[in-house]
Coordinates of C-alpha atoms in Angstrom, one line a residue:
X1 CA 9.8 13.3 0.4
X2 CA 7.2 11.2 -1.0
X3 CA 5.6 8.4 0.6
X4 CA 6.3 5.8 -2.0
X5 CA 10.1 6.9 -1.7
X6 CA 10.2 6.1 2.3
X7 CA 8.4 2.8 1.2
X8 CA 11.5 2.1 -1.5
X9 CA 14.2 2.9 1.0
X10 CA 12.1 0.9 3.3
X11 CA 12.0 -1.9 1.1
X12 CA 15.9 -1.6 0.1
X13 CA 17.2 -2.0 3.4
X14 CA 14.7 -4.8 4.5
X15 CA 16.8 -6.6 1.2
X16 CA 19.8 -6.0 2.7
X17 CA 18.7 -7.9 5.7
X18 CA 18.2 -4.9 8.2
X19 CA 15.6 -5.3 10.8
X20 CA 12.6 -3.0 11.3
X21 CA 14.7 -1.0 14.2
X22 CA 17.8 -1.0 11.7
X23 CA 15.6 0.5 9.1
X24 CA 14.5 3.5 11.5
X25 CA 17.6 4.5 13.0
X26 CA 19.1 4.8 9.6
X27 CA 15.9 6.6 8.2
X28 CA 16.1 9.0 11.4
X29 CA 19.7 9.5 10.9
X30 CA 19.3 10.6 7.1
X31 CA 15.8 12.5 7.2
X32 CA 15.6 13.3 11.0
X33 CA 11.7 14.7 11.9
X34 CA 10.4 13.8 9.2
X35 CA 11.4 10.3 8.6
X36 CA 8.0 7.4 8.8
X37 CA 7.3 6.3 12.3
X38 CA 8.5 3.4 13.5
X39 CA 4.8 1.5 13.2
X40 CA 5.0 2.5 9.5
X41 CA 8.3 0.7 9.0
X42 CA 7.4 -2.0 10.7
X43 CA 4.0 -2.3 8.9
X44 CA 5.9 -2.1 5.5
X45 CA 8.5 -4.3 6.8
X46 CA 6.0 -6.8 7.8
X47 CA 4.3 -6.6 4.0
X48 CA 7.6 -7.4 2.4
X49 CA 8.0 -10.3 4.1
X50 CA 4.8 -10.9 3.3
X51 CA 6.1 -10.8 -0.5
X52 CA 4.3 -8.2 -1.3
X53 CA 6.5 -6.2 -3.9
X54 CA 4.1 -3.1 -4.8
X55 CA 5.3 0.2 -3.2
X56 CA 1.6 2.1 -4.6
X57 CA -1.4 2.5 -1.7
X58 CA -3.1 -0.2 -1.1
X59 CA -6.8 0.4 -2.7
X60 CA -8.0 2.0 -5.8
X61 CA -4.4 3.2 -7.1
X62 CA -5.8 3.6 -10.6
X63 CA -8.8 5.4 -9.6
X64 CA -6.1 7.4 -7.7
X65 CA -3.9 7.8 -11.3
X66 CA -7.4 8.7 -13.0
X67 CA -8.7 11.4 -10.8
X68 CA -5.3 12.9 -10.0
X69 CA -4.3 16.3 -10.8
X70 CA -8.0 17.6 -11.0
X71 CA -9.9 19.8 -8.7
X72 CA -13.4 18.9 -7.8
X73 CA -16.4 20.3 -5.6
X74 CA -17.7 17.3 -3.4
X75 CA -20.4 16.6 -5.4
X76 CA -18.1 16.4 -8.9
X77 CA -16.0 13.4 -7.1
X78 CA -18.9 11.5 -6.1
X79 CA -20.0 11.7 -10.2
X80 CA -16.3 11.2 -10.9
X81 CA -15.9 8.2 -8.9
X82 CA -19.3 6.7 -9.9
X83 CA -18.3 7.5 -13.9
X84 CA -14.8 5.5 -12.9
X85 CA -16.2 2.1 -11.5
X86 CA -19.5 2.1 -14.0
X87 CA -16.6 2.1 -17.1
X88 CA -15.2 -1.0 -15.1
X89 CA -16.3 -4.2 -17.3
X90 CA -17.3 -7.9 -14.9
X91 CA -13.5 -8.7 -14.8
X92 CA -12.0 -6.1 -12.9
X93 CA -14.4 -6.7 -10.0
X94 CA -13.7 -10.2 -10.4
X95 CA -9.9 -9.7 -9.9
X96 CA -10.2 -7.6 -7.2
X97 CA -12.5 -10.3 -5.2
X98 CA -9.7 -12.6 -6.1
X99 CA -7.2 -9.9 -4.5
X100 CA -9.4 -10.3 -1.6
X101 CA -9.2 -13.7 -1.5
X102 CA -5.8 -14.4 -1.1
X103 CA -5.5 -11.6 1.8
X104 CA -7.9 -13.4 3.2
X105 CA -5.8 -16.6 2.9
X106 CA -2.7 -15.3 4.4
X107 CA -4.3 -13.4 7.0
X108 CA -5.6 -16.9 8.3
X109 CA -2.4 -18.4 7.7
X110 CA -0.6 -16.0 9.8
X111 CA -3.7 -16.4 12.4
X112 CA -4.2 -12.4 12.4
X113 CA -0.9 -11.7 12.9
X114 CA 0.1 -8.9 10.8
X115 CA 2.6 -6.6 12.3
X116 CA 6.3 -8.5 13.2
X117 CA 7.0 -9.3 16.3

């Protein structure tokens, strides 16, 4: 199973109103071994609280989209990567430093905290 289908189950039963532990027995009872570990449950747990409602990785998930399904030599991803953000106009980097911003924000609301206790 893919990653980003453990996150939606994750974030389905944290909707329900299951706790982080709920969440883990019932992924351990349905996909055994190879169910998340109980720090990545938590950690996703903790980011929907958070409101955060995107299931994708957290950074570059378009550069991800772009170079996926290719097959490059080390050197070819280095020009791929650098071909990706030079296309990028003024705005882009400007909303991801606003992205950075607000993680910034709730992280010192929170005071650090980001896992739930």
């Amino acid at each position: 199973m893919e990653k980003i289908e453990y996150r939606a189950i994750i974030k389905f039963l944290h909707l329900k109103g299951n706790t982080s532990t709920q969440i883990k027995a019932e992924l351990d009872a349905v996909y055994g071994d190879s169910a998340p570990s109980f720090a990545t449950v938590k950690r996703w747990v903790a980011e929907f609280k958070r409101g955060r409602t995107s299931l994708a990785d957290f950074l570059f998930p378009r550069l991800k989209v772009w170079l996926g399904g290719q097959k490059f030599s080390s050197n070819e991803v280095i020009a791929f990567v650098d071909a990706y953000f030079a296309k990028q106009d003024a705005q882009y980097y400007l909303n991801g430093l606003k992205g950075w911003e607000h993680r910034w924000k709730k992280c010192l609301d929170l005071k650090g905290d980001y896992v739930e206790k």
